[in-house]
């Protein structure tokens, strides 16, 4: 019976006929990838404690994690540092190391639930196939003769989506070592923690049709198989192919201020905790980069409804609150090529917890549209398209506190996690802004001079999207403006203020807008500080600079990243 089931699995292994596609084609199909984390250990400074931390890491929910016992590779070689940085391992060297450590065997042992006696079974394969299935898969399976059993078969095609992410930390230093190397003065050695360079290598286990056929014919064995021991021995000696995908470089740091410093935490983290933070942050950064570069790592789902826009993805696919997705549509051109067109841009506003096997009645997550045209549920699909969550605004202000203006915004709503407040909870931002104004031959009372006005402010803002091409939102903030001029070089004059108003933006593209706003500036208090004596006195800012208050109008352009 088991051999019959294996034969069915082999027959079910996908032989997909693909239409001719153009370079910009994006498939609407999505299945969960699996990942395995591997660390390279060159026995360098601090590599041992760092690698131990890496060995304990788990993958995010959107991936199957193929946890293997031997996931640290001791290279046994020294780096070639003649050029001042470590020469990356070659693709051939990496594959050799992976086979030396039997990484392919270990991954397949996870997938096929290998037992201590060397036998395999399909329990985990069935489990993952069922968990991967979405409502569409369930409905198709329900209409077939085999029913839910066909969903279990889906696990086999997932084996060929097994990825290995190899981490190579180098130049690892504690902050004390870094300070010593840079000869930093003692009074400036204010932090502790760790820093490192990092190169990563992404490879894919190539479990294609021919490799799968050899696996089942030569290595597959069951407890009652008379050739079980021989097949198990052959499996251990086998070499499995890996496809090299990409190499990336980044830096990794985890630091904290020393006790006694103004920003020092009340309780200092241990070295192990800081190592853990450094590894976790670099892992998340690398996976995000991989998702941005490789569409096979991006979540995709068909649009199931449009009022509001909905799709049947959720926490199982790693969906987060206020996360950006593109709405795509595939079309066939006159050449018979299938091309993909971005129709709209949306963000999530209600994330469903769907971390269970589908019953065909999965509730969809809801999204709100921030750019693009009309969305329908007749073939359009969502594709994950990560954003940093940061905006840069450049513009000018007339009236109020005039001058050139810049502003950096960050969407704090992305940190709300499981917030379910609908549109009201979306697109909250904190911002930091700055302004500059030069007034030549500016007359203040009986004094005429060239004055320079500089200001900084910070605050909170919210965006609403009544239609896809336009957004508006209120904001409120606090700021300080200072004045400099040749005639008052012995004094520092400044005033603090409250700013509040409304901003309106029109899309030029999904990530570029023209922004206009009306801002009311209300001065709070002003002071003059003598540069020599540090003596402070009140200053009648409103009297001398009566045109620098009240209502102002801002115009500029905003870039979203």
Coordinates of C-alpha atoms in Angstrom, one line a residue:
X1 CA 0.0 0.0 0.0
X2 CA 2.8 2.4 0.9
X3 CA 4.5 1.7 -2.4
X4 CA 1.3 2.5 -4.3
X5 CA 1.0 5.8 -2.4
X6 CA 4.6 6.6 -3.3
X7 CA 3.8 5.9 -7.0
X8 CA 0.8 8.3 -6.7
X9 CA 3.1 10.9 -5.3
X10 CA 5.5 10.5 -8.2
X11 CA 2.7 10.8 -10.7
X12 CA 1.4 13.8 -9.0
X13 CA 4.7 15.6 -9.1
X14 CA 4.1 18.7 -11.2
X15 CA 4.9 18.6 -14.9
X16 CA 3.7 22.1 -15.6
X17 CA 3.3 23.4 -19.2
X18 CA 4.2 27.1 -19.0
X19 CA 2.9 29.6 -21.5
X20 CA 5.5 31.9 -23.2
X21 CA 6.1 34.8 -20.8
X22 CA 7.7 38.2 -21.0
X23 CA 10.4 39.3 -18.7
X24 CA 8.1 41.3 -16.5
X25 CA 5.7 38.4 -15.9
X26 CA 4.7 37.7 -12.3
X27 CA 3.1 34.4 -11.5
X28 CA 0.0 34.6 -9.4
X29 CA 0.8 31.2 -7.8
X30 CA 2.3 31.1 -4.3
X31 CA 3.4 28.2 -2.2
X32 CA 5.3 28.3 1.1
X33 CA 9.1 28.1 0.8
X34 CA 11.1 26.3 3.4
X35 CA 14.5 27.5 4.7
X36 CA 17.4 26.1 6.6
X37 CA 20.0 28.4 8.3
X38 CA 23.7 27.4 8.1
X39 CA 26.6 29.2 9.8
X40 CA 30.2 29.2 8.5
X41 CA 32.7 29.0 11.3
X42 CA 36.2 30.1 10.5
X43 CA 37.3 29.9 14.2
X44 CA 37.8 33.7 14.3
X45 CA 37.4 36.3 17.0
X46 CA 34.1 35.9 18.8
X47 CA 32.8 33.5 16.0
X48 CA 32.0 30.7 18.4
X49 CA 29.5 32.4 20.7
X50 CA 27.9 34.2 17.7
X51 CA 27.5 30.9 15.7
X52 CA 26.0 29.2 18.7
X53 CA 23.3 32.0 18.8
X54 CA 22.7 31.6 15.0
X55 CA 22.2 27.8 15.5
X56 CA 19.2 28.5 17.7
X57 CA 17.4 30.8 15.3
X58 CA 14.0 29.9 13.8
X59 CA 12.4 31.0 10.6
X60 CA 9.4 33.5 10.5
X61 CA 5.9 32.0 10.2
X62 CA 5.6 32.4 6.5
X63 CA 8.3 29.7 6.0
X64 CA 8.6 26.1 6.9
X65 CA 11.8 25.8 8.9
X66 CA 13.8 22.7 8.1
X67 CA 15.7 22.5 11.4
X68 CA 18.7 20.2 11.0
X69 CA 21.1 19.0 13.7
X70 CA 24.3 19.8 11.8
X71 CA 23.8 23.4 10.8
X72 CA 27.3 24.8 11.6
X73 CA 30.0 24.2 9.1
X74 CA 33.5 24.4 10.5
X75 CA 35.4 25.4 7.3
X76 CA 38.8 24.3 8.6
X77 CA 40.5 27.0 6.5
X78 CA 41.7 30.6 6.9
X79 CA 40.4 33.5 4.9
X80 CA 42.4 35.0 2.2
X81 CA 42.5 38.6 3.4
X82 CA 45.2 39.9 1.1
X83 CA 42.8 42.5 -0.4
X84 CA 41.7 43.7 3.0
X85 CA 38.4 41.8 3.1
X86 CA 37.5 38.1 3.1
X87 CA 37.3 36.5 -0.3
X88 CA 33.9 34.9 -0.6
X89 CA 33.7 31.2 -0.8
X90 CA 33.1 30.0 -4.4
X91 CA 29.8 28.4 -5.4
X92 CA 31.6 25.1 -5.8
X93 CA 33.2 25.3 -2.4
X94 CA 29.8 26.1 -0.7
X95 CA 28.1 23.1 -2.4
X96 CA 31.0 20.9 -1.4
X97 CA 30.7 22.0 2.2
X98 CA 27.0 21.4 2.2
X99 CA 27.5 17.9 0.9
X100 CA 30.4 17.2 3.3
X101 CA 28.0 18.1 6.1
X102 CA 25.1 16.1 4.4
X103 CA 22.8 19.1 4.4
X104 CA 20.8 17.7 1.5
X105 CA 20.3 14.4 3.4
X106 CA 19.3 16.3 6.6
X107 CA 16.7 18.4 4.7
X108 CA 15.2 15.4 3.0
X109 CA 15.2 13.6 6.3
X110 CA 13.0 16.4 7.6
X111 CA 10.6 16.4 4.7
X112 CA 10.2 12.6 4.6
X113 CA 10.3 12.1 8.4
X114 CA 13.3 9.8 8.4
X115 CA 13.3 7.4 11.4
X116 CA 16.3 6.2 13.4
X117 CA 16.3 2.9 11.4
X118 CA 16.8 4.8 8.2
X119 CA 13.2 4.4 6.9
X120 CA 11.1 7.2 5.5
X121 CA 7.4 8.0 5.7
X122 CA 5.1 10.8 4.3
X123 CA 3.5 12.0 7.5
X124 CA 5.3 15.4 7.5
X125 CA 4.8 15.7 3.8
X126 CA 1.1 15.3 4.1
X127 CA 0.9 17.7 7.1
X128 CA 2.7 20.4 5.2
X129 CA 0.8 19.8 2.0
X130 CA -2.5 20.3 4.0
X131 CA -1.2 23.4 5.8
X132 CA 0.0 25.0 2.6
X133 CA -3.3 24.5 0.8
X134 CA -5.6 27.6 0.4
X135 CA -9.4 27.7 -0.1
X136 CA -9.0 27.4 -3.9
X137 CA -6.9 24.3 -3.5
X138 CA -9.5 22.9 -1.1
X139 CA -12.4 23.5 -3.5
X140 CA -10.5 21.9 -6.4
X141 CA -9.6 18.9 -4.2
X142 CA -13.1 18.5 -2.9
X143 CA -14.4 18.2 -6.5
X144 CA -11.9 15.5 -7.3
X145 CA -12.3 11.8 -6.7
X146 CA -9.5 11.6 -4.2
X147 CA -10.7 14.6 -2.2
X148 CA -8.6 15.9 0.6
X149 CA -5.9 13.2 -0.1
X150 CA -4.9 15.2 -3.2
X151 CA -4.0 18.1 -0.9
X152 CA -1.5 15.9 0.9
X153 CA 0.2 15.3 -2.4
X154 CA 0.9 19.0 -2.7
X155 CA 3.7 18.5 -0.1
X156 CA 5.9 16.8 -2.7
X157 CA 6.2 19.9 -4.9
X158 CA 7.1 21.9 -1.8
X159 CA 10.3 19.8 -1.4
X160 CA 11.7 21.5 -4.5
X161 CA 11.2 24.9 -2.7
X162 CA 13.8 24.1 0.0
X163 CA 16.3 26.9 0.4
X164 CA 19.5 27.2 2.4
X165 CA 20.7 30.5 3.7
X166 CA 24.4 30.4 4.6
X167 CA 25.6 33.1 7.1
X168 CA 29.2 34.2 7.2
X169 CA 29.9 36.7 9.9
X170 CA 33.4 38.2 9.7
X171 CA 35.4 41.1 11.3
X172 CA 33.4 40.4 14.5
X173 CA 34.4 42.9 17.3
X174 CA 33.1 44.0 20.6
X175 CA 32.8 47.7 21.0
X176 CA 35.7 47.6 23.4
X177 CA 37.9 46.0 20.7
X178 CA 36.5 48.5 18.1
X179 CA 37.3 51.5 20.4
X180 CA 40.8 50.1 20.9
X181 CA 41.5 49.6 17.2
X182 CA 40.3 53.1 16.3
X183 CA 42.1 54.6 19.3
X184 CA 39.0 56.3 20.5
X185 CA 39.5 58.5 23.6
X186 CA 38.3 57.0 26.9
X187 CA 35.6 59.7 27.4
X188 CA 34.0 58.8 24.1
X189 CA 33.8 55.1 24.7
X190 CA 30.2 55.3 25.7
X191 CA 28.7 52.1 24.3
X192 CA 29.1 48.3 24.7
X193 CA 28.0 45.5 22.4
X194 CA 29.1 44.0 19.1
X195 CA 29.5 44.8 15.5
X196 CA 30.3 42.6 12.5
X197 CA 30.4 42.4 8.7
X198 CA 28.1 39.8 7.1
X199 CA 28.0 38.0 3.8
X200 CA 25.2 35.6 3.1
X201 CA 24.6 33.0 0.4
X202 CA 21.3 31.7 -0.8
X203 CA 21.1 28.3 -2.3
X204 CA 18.2 26.0 -3.3
X205 CA 18.1 22.3 -3.0
X206 CA 17.5 21.1 -6.5
X207 CA 14.9 18.3 -6.0
X208 CA 13.8 18.2 -9.6
X209 CA 12.0 15.4 -11.4
X210 CA 15.2 13.3 -12.1
X211 CA 16.6 13.8 -8.5
X212 CA 13.2 12.9 -7.0
X213 CA 13.1 9.8 -9.2
X214 CA 16.5 8.7 -8.1
X215 CA 15.6 9.4 -4.5
X216 CA 12.5 7.2 -4.6
X217 CA 14.1 4.4 -6.6
X218 CA 17.5 4.1 -4.8
X219 CA 17.1 5.6 -1.3
X220 CA 13.4 5.3 -0.3
X221 CA 13.0 2.5 2.3
X222 CA 10.4 1.3 4.8
X223 CA 10.7 -0.6 8.0
X224 CA 9.8 -3.9 6.3
X225 CA 12.1 -3.4 3.3
X226 CA 14.7 -6.2 3.2
X227 CA 17.1 -3.8 1.5
X228 CA 16.6 -1.1 4.1
X229 CA 20.1 -1.1 5.5
X230 CA 21.8 -1.0 2.1
X231 CA 19.5 1.8 0.9
X232 CA 20.1 3.8 4.0
X233 CA 23.9 3.4 3.5
X234 CA 23.6 4.6 -0.1
X235 CA 21.5 7.6 1.0
X236 CA 24.2 8.6 3.5
X237 CA 26.9 8.5 0.7
X238 CA 24.8 10.4 -1.8
X239 CA 25.5 14.0 -3.0
X240 CA 22.6 16.3 -3.7
X241 CA 22.6 19.2 -6.1
X242 CA 22.2 22.8 -5.0
X243 CA 21.5 25.8 -7.2
X244 CA 23.4 29.0 -6.2
X245 CA 20.9 31.9 -6.2
X246 CA 22.6 35.1 -4.8
X247 CA 25.2 36.6 -2.5
X248 CA 24.6 39.6 -0.3
X249 CA 26.7 41.9 2.0
X250 CA 25.6 43.9 5.0
X251 CA 26.7 45.0 8.4
X252 CA 25.3 43.8 11.7
X253 CA 25.4 45.6 15.1
X254 CA 23.8 45.4 18.5
X255 CA 24.9 48.0 21.0
X256 CA 23.7 49.8 24.2
X257 CA 24.9 52.8 26.1
X258 CA 27.1 52.1 29.1
X259 CA 25.8 52.5 32.6
X260 CA 25.8 56.1 33.6
X261 CA 25.1 57.4 30.1
X262 CA 21.9 59.5 29.6
X263 CA 20.4 56.9 27.2
X264 CA 21.6 53.8 29.0
X265 CA 18.9 51.1 29.7
X266 CA 18.0 50.6 33.3
X267 CA 19.0 46.9 33.0
X268 CA 22.0 46.2 30.8
X269 CA 21.6 43.3 28.3
X270 CA 24.1 40.4 28.6
X271 CA 26.6 39.7 25.9
X272 CA 24.5 36.7 24.8
X273 CA 21.4 38.8 24.5
X274 CA 23.2 41.4 22.4
X275 CA 24.6 38.6 20.2
X276 CA 21.1 37.3 19.8
X277 CA 19.8 40.8 18.9
X278 CA 22.5 41.2 16.3
X279 CA 21.8 37.8 14.7
X280 CA 18.0 38.3 14.8
X281 CA 18.1 41.8 13.2
X282 CA 20.6 40.7 10.5
X283 CA 18.5 37.6 9.7
X284 CA 15.3 39.7 9.3
X285 CA 17.2 42.2 7.2
X286 CA 18.6 39.5 4.8
X287 CA 15.2 37.8 4.5
X288 CA 13.5 41.1 3.6
X289 CA 16.2 41.8 1.0
X290 CA 15.7 38.3 -0.5
X291 CA 11.9 38.9 -0.7
X292 CA 12.5 42.3 -2.4
X293 CA 14.8 40.7 -5.0
X294 CA 13.2 37.3 -5.7
X295 CA 9.5 37.1 -6.5
X296 CA 9.5 33.4 -5.4
X297 CA 9.8 34.7 -1.9
X298 CA 6.9 37.1 -2.1
X299 CA 3.5 36.2 -0.9
X300 CA 0.8 36.3 -3.6
X301 CA -3.0 35.9 -3.3
X302 CA -6.0 36.4 -5.5
X303 CA -8.3 39.3 -4.8
X304 CA -11.5 37.8 -3.3
X305 CA -13.5 41.0 -2.8
X306 CA -13.3 44.7 -3.4
X307 CA -15.4 46.6 -0.9
X308 CA -13.0 46.7 0.9
X309 CA -10.3 44.9 -1.0
X310 CA -9.8 41.5 0.5
X311 CA -7.5 38.4 0.0
X312 CA -7.3 35.1 1.8
X313 CA -3.9 35.5 3.3
X314 CA -3.0 36.3 6.9
X315 CA -0.5 35.5 9.7
X316 CA 0.3 32.1 8.1
X317 CA 1.8 34.0 5.2
X318 CA 3.6 36.5 7.5
X319 CA 1.1 39.3 6.7
X320 CA 1.6 42.3 9.0
X321 CA -0.5 45.3 9.8
X322 CA -0.1 48.2 7.3
X323 CA 2.1 46.1 5.1
X324 CA 2.3 47.1 1.4
X325 CA 1.2 44.9 -1.5
X326 CA 0.8 45.6 -5.2
X327 CA -2.3 44.6 -7.1
X328 CA -1.3 42.8 -10.3
X329 CA -3.1 41.7 -13.4
X330 CA -1.7 39.3 -16.0
X331 CA -2.6 39.9 -19.6
X332 CA -1.7 38.3 -23.0
X333 CA -0.3 40.7 -25.6
X334 CA -0.4 40.4 -29.4
X335 CA 2.8 38.2 -29.4
X336 CA 1.2 35.7 -27.1
X337 CA 3.3 36.8 -24.2
X338 CA 1.9 36.9 -20.7
X339 CA 2.8 40.3 -19.2
X340 CA 2.1 41.6 -15.7
X341 CA 0.7 45.0 -15.0
X342 CA 0.6 46.8 -11.7
X343 CA -3.0 48.0 -11.2
X344 CA -3.0 49.5 -7.7
X345 CA -1.1 49.7 -4.4
X346 CA -2.7 48.6 -1.2
X347 CA -1.9 48.2 2.5
X348 CA -3.3 45.8 5.0
X349 CA -5.7 47.0 7.7
X350 CA -7.2 43.8 9.1
X351 CA -4.9 40.8 9.4
X352 CA -6.6 37.4 9.9
X353 CA -5.0 34.6 12.0
X354 CA -5.3 31.8 9.5
X355 CA -2.5 29.6 11.0
X356 CA -4.4 26.3 10.6
X357 CA -5.4 23.8 7.9
X358 CA -8.0 25.3 5.6
X359 CA -11.6 24.0 5.7
X360 CA -12.5 26.0 2.6
X361 CA -14.0 28.8 4.7
X362 CA -11.0 30.9 5.5
X363 CA -11.8 34.5 6.4
X364 CA -9.9 37.1 4.2
X365 CA -7.7 39.9 5.4
X366 CA -8.8 43.4 4.4
X367 CA -6.7 46.1 2.6
X368 CA -7.1 49.8 1.8
X369 CA -6.0 51.4 -1.4
X370 CA -3.3 54.1 -1.5
X371 CA -2.6 54.4 -5.3
X372 CA -3.6 53.1 -8.7
X373 CA -6.8 52.4 -10.6
X374 CA -9.9 50.3 -10.2
X375 CA -9.4 46.9 -8.6
X376 CA -11.7 43.9 -9.3
X377 CA -11.8 40.3 -8.2
X378 CA -11.8 38.8 -11.7
X379 CA -8.2 37.6 -12.0
X380 CA -6.3 40.3 -10.2
X381 CA -4.0 39.3 -7.4
X382 CA -1.9 40.8 -4.6
X383 CA 1.9 40.5 -4.5
X384 CA 4.0 41.4 -1.5
X385 CA 6.1 44.4 -2.1
X386 CA 8.0 45.5 1.0
X387 CA 8.5 49.1 1.9
X388 CA 10.7 50.7 4.5
X389 CA 7.9 52.7 5.8
X390 CA 9.7 56.1 5.4
X391 CA 8.8 59.2 3.5
X392 CA 11.0 62.2 2.5
X393 CA 9.4 65.6 1.9
X394 CA 11.1 68.6 0.3
X395 CA 9.3 71.9 -0.1
X396 CA 8.8 75.5 0.8
X397 CA 6.6 77.5 3.1
X398 CA 5.1 81.0 2.6
X399 CA 3.6 82.8 5.5
X400 CA 3.8 81.5 9.1
X401 CA 7.4 80.4 9.4
X402 CA 8.5 80.7 5.8
X403 CA 11.5 79.2 4.1
X404 CA 12.7 75.9 2.6
X405 CA 11.5 72.8 4.4
X406 CA 12.4 69.2 4.7
X407 CA 10.7 66.4 6.6
X408 CA 11.4 62.7 7.4
X409 CA 8.3 60.6 8.2
X410 CA 8.1 57.1 9.6
X411 CA 5.0 54.9 9.8
X412 CA 4.7 53.9 13.4
X413 CA 1.4 52.0 12.5
X414 CA 3.6 49.2 11.1
X415 CA 4.5 48.5 14.7
X416 CA 0.9 48.2 15.8
X417 CA 1.1 44.4 15.1
X418 CA -2.3 42.9 15.4
X419 CA -4.3 46.1 15.6
X420 CA -7.7 45.6 14.1
X421 CA -8.9 49.2 14.1
X422 CA -9.6 49.4 10.4
X423 CA -8.6 52.6 8.6
X424 CA -8.5 54.6 11.8
X425 CA -5.4 52.6 12.9
X426 CA -3.6 52.8 9.6
X427 CA -1.0 55.3 8.3
X428 CA 0.0 56.9 11.6
X429 CA 3.4 58.6 11.3
X430 CA 5.9 60.4 13.4
X431 CA 7.9 63.0 11.7
X432 CA 11.0 65.2 12.2
X433 CA 11.3 68.3 10.1
X434 CA 13.6 71.2 9.5
X435 CA 13.4 74.6 7.9
X436 CA 15.8 77.3 6.6
X437 CA 15.1 80.9 5.7
X438 CA 17.6 83.6 4.7
X439 CA 16.4 87.2 4.9
X440 CA 18.8 89.7 3.4
X441 CA 18.7 93.4 4.5
X442 CA 15.9 92.5 6.9
X443 CA 14.8 95.4 9.1
X444 CA 14.0 94.7 12.7
X445 CA 13.1 98.0 14.5
X446 CA 15.9 100.3 13.7
X447 CA 18.3 97.5 12.8
X448 CA 18.8 96.2 9.3
X449 CA 20.9 93.1 8.8
X450 CA 21.0 89.7 7.1
X451 CA 19.2 87.2 9.2
X452 CA 19.2 83.4 9.1
X453 CA 16.3 81.5 10.6
X454 CA 16.6 77.8 11.2
X455 CA 14.0 75.5 12.8
X456 CA 13.5 71.9 13.8
X457 CA 10.2 70.2 14.7
X458 CA 8.8 66.8 15.5
X459 CA 5.2 65.5 15.7
X460 CA 2.6 63.0 14.8
X461 CA 0.4 62.8 11.7
X462 CA -2.2 60.6 10.1
X463 CA -3.1 59.9 6.5
X464 CA -6.6 59.2 5.1
X465 CA -7.3 57.9 1.6
X466 CA -10.8 59.0 0.4
X467 CA -9.8 58.1 -3.2
X468 CA -6.8 56.2 -4.6
X469 CA -5.1 59.2 -6.1
X470 CA -5.5 61.5 -3.1
X471 CA -4.8 61.5 0.6
X472 CA -5.3 64.0 3.4
X473 CA -4.5 64.1 7.1
X474 CA -4.1 66.2 10.2
X475 CA -0.8 66.7 12.1
X476 CA 0.4 68.4 15.2
X477 CA 4.0 69.0 16.4
X478 CA 6.4 71.0 18.5
X479 CA 9.4 72.9 17.3
X480 CA 12.1 75.4 18.0
X481 CA 13.4 78.3 15.7
X482 CA 16.7 80.0 16.2
X483 CA 18.0 83.2 14.7
X484 CA 21.5 84.3 13.7
X485 CA 22.9 87.6 12.3
X486 CA 26.2 89.5 12.4
X487 CA 24.7 92.2 14.6
X488 CA 23.6 89.7 17.3
X489 CA 26.5 87.3 17.2
X490 CA 27.0 87.7 21.0
X491 CA 23.5 86.3 21.7
X492 CA 21.5 83.2 20.8
X493 CA 17.8 84.0 20.2
X494 CA 15.2 81.3 19.9
X495 CA 11.5 80.6 20.3
X496 CA 9.6 77.4 20.6
X497 CA 6.2 76.9 18.9
X498 CA 3.3 74.5 18.3
X499 CA 2.5 73.6 14.7
X500 CA -0.8 72.1 13.6
X501 CA -2.6 71.8 10.4
X502 CA -3.8 69.6 7.5
X503 CA -1.8 68.1 4.6
X504 CA -3.3 67.1 1.2
X505 CA -1.4 65.0 -1.3
X506 CA -2.0 64.0 -5.0
X507 CA -0.2 61.0 -6.5
X508 CA 2.2 61.5 -9.3
X509 CA 3.1 57.9 -9.0
X510 CA 2.4 55.3 -6.3
X511 CA 5.4 56.5 -4.3
X512 CA 5.6 60.2 -5.3
X513 CA 3.1 62.9 -4.4
X514 CA 2.6 66.6 -4.6
X515 CA 1.9 67.8 -1.1
X516 CA 0.2 71.0 0.0
X517 CA -0.6 71.9 3.5
X518 CA -2.0 74.7 5.7
X519 CA -0.1 75.0 9.0
X520 CA -0.8 77.3 11.9
X521 CA 2.3 78.2 13.9
X522 CA 1.7 79.4 17.5
X523 CA 4.7 80.8 19.4
X524 CA 5.0 79.7 23.0
X525 CA 8.0 81.5 24.6
X526 CA 11.1 83.2 23.4
X527 CA 14.5 83.8 25.0
X528 CA 17.8 85.5 24.4
X529 CA 20.9 83.8 25.8
X530 CA 24.1 85.8 26.2
X531 CA 27.0 83.8 24.6
X532 CA 29.5 85.0 27.1
X533 CA 27.6 84.9 30.4
X534 CA 25.0 82.3 29.5
X535 CA 22.5 84.6 31.1
X536 CA 18.9 84.1 29.8
X537 CA 16.4 86.9 29.3
X538 CA 12.9 86.9 27.8
X539 CA 12.8 88.2 24.2
X540 CA 9.8 89.7 22.5
X541 CA 9.9 87.5 19.4
X542 CA 6.4 88.5 18.3
X543 CA 7.2 92.2 18.5
X544 CA 10.4 92.0 16.4
X545 CA 9.4 89.3 14.0
X546 CA 5.7 89.8 13.8
X547 CA 5.5 88.3 10.3
X548 CA 6.9 84.9 11.6
X549 CA 3.7 83.5 13.1
X550 CA 0.2 82.5 12.2
X551 CA -1.0 80.7 9.1
X552 CA 1.5 79.4 6.6
X553 CA 1.1 77.4 3.4
X554 CA 3.5 74.6 2.4
X555 CA 4.1 73.1 -1.0
X556 CA 6.4 70.4 -2.1
X557 CA 7.0 66.8 -3.2
X558 CA 7.1 63.6 -1.1
X559 CA 9.0 60.4 -1.9
X560 CA 7.9 57.2 -0.2
X561 CA 10.4 54.4 0.5

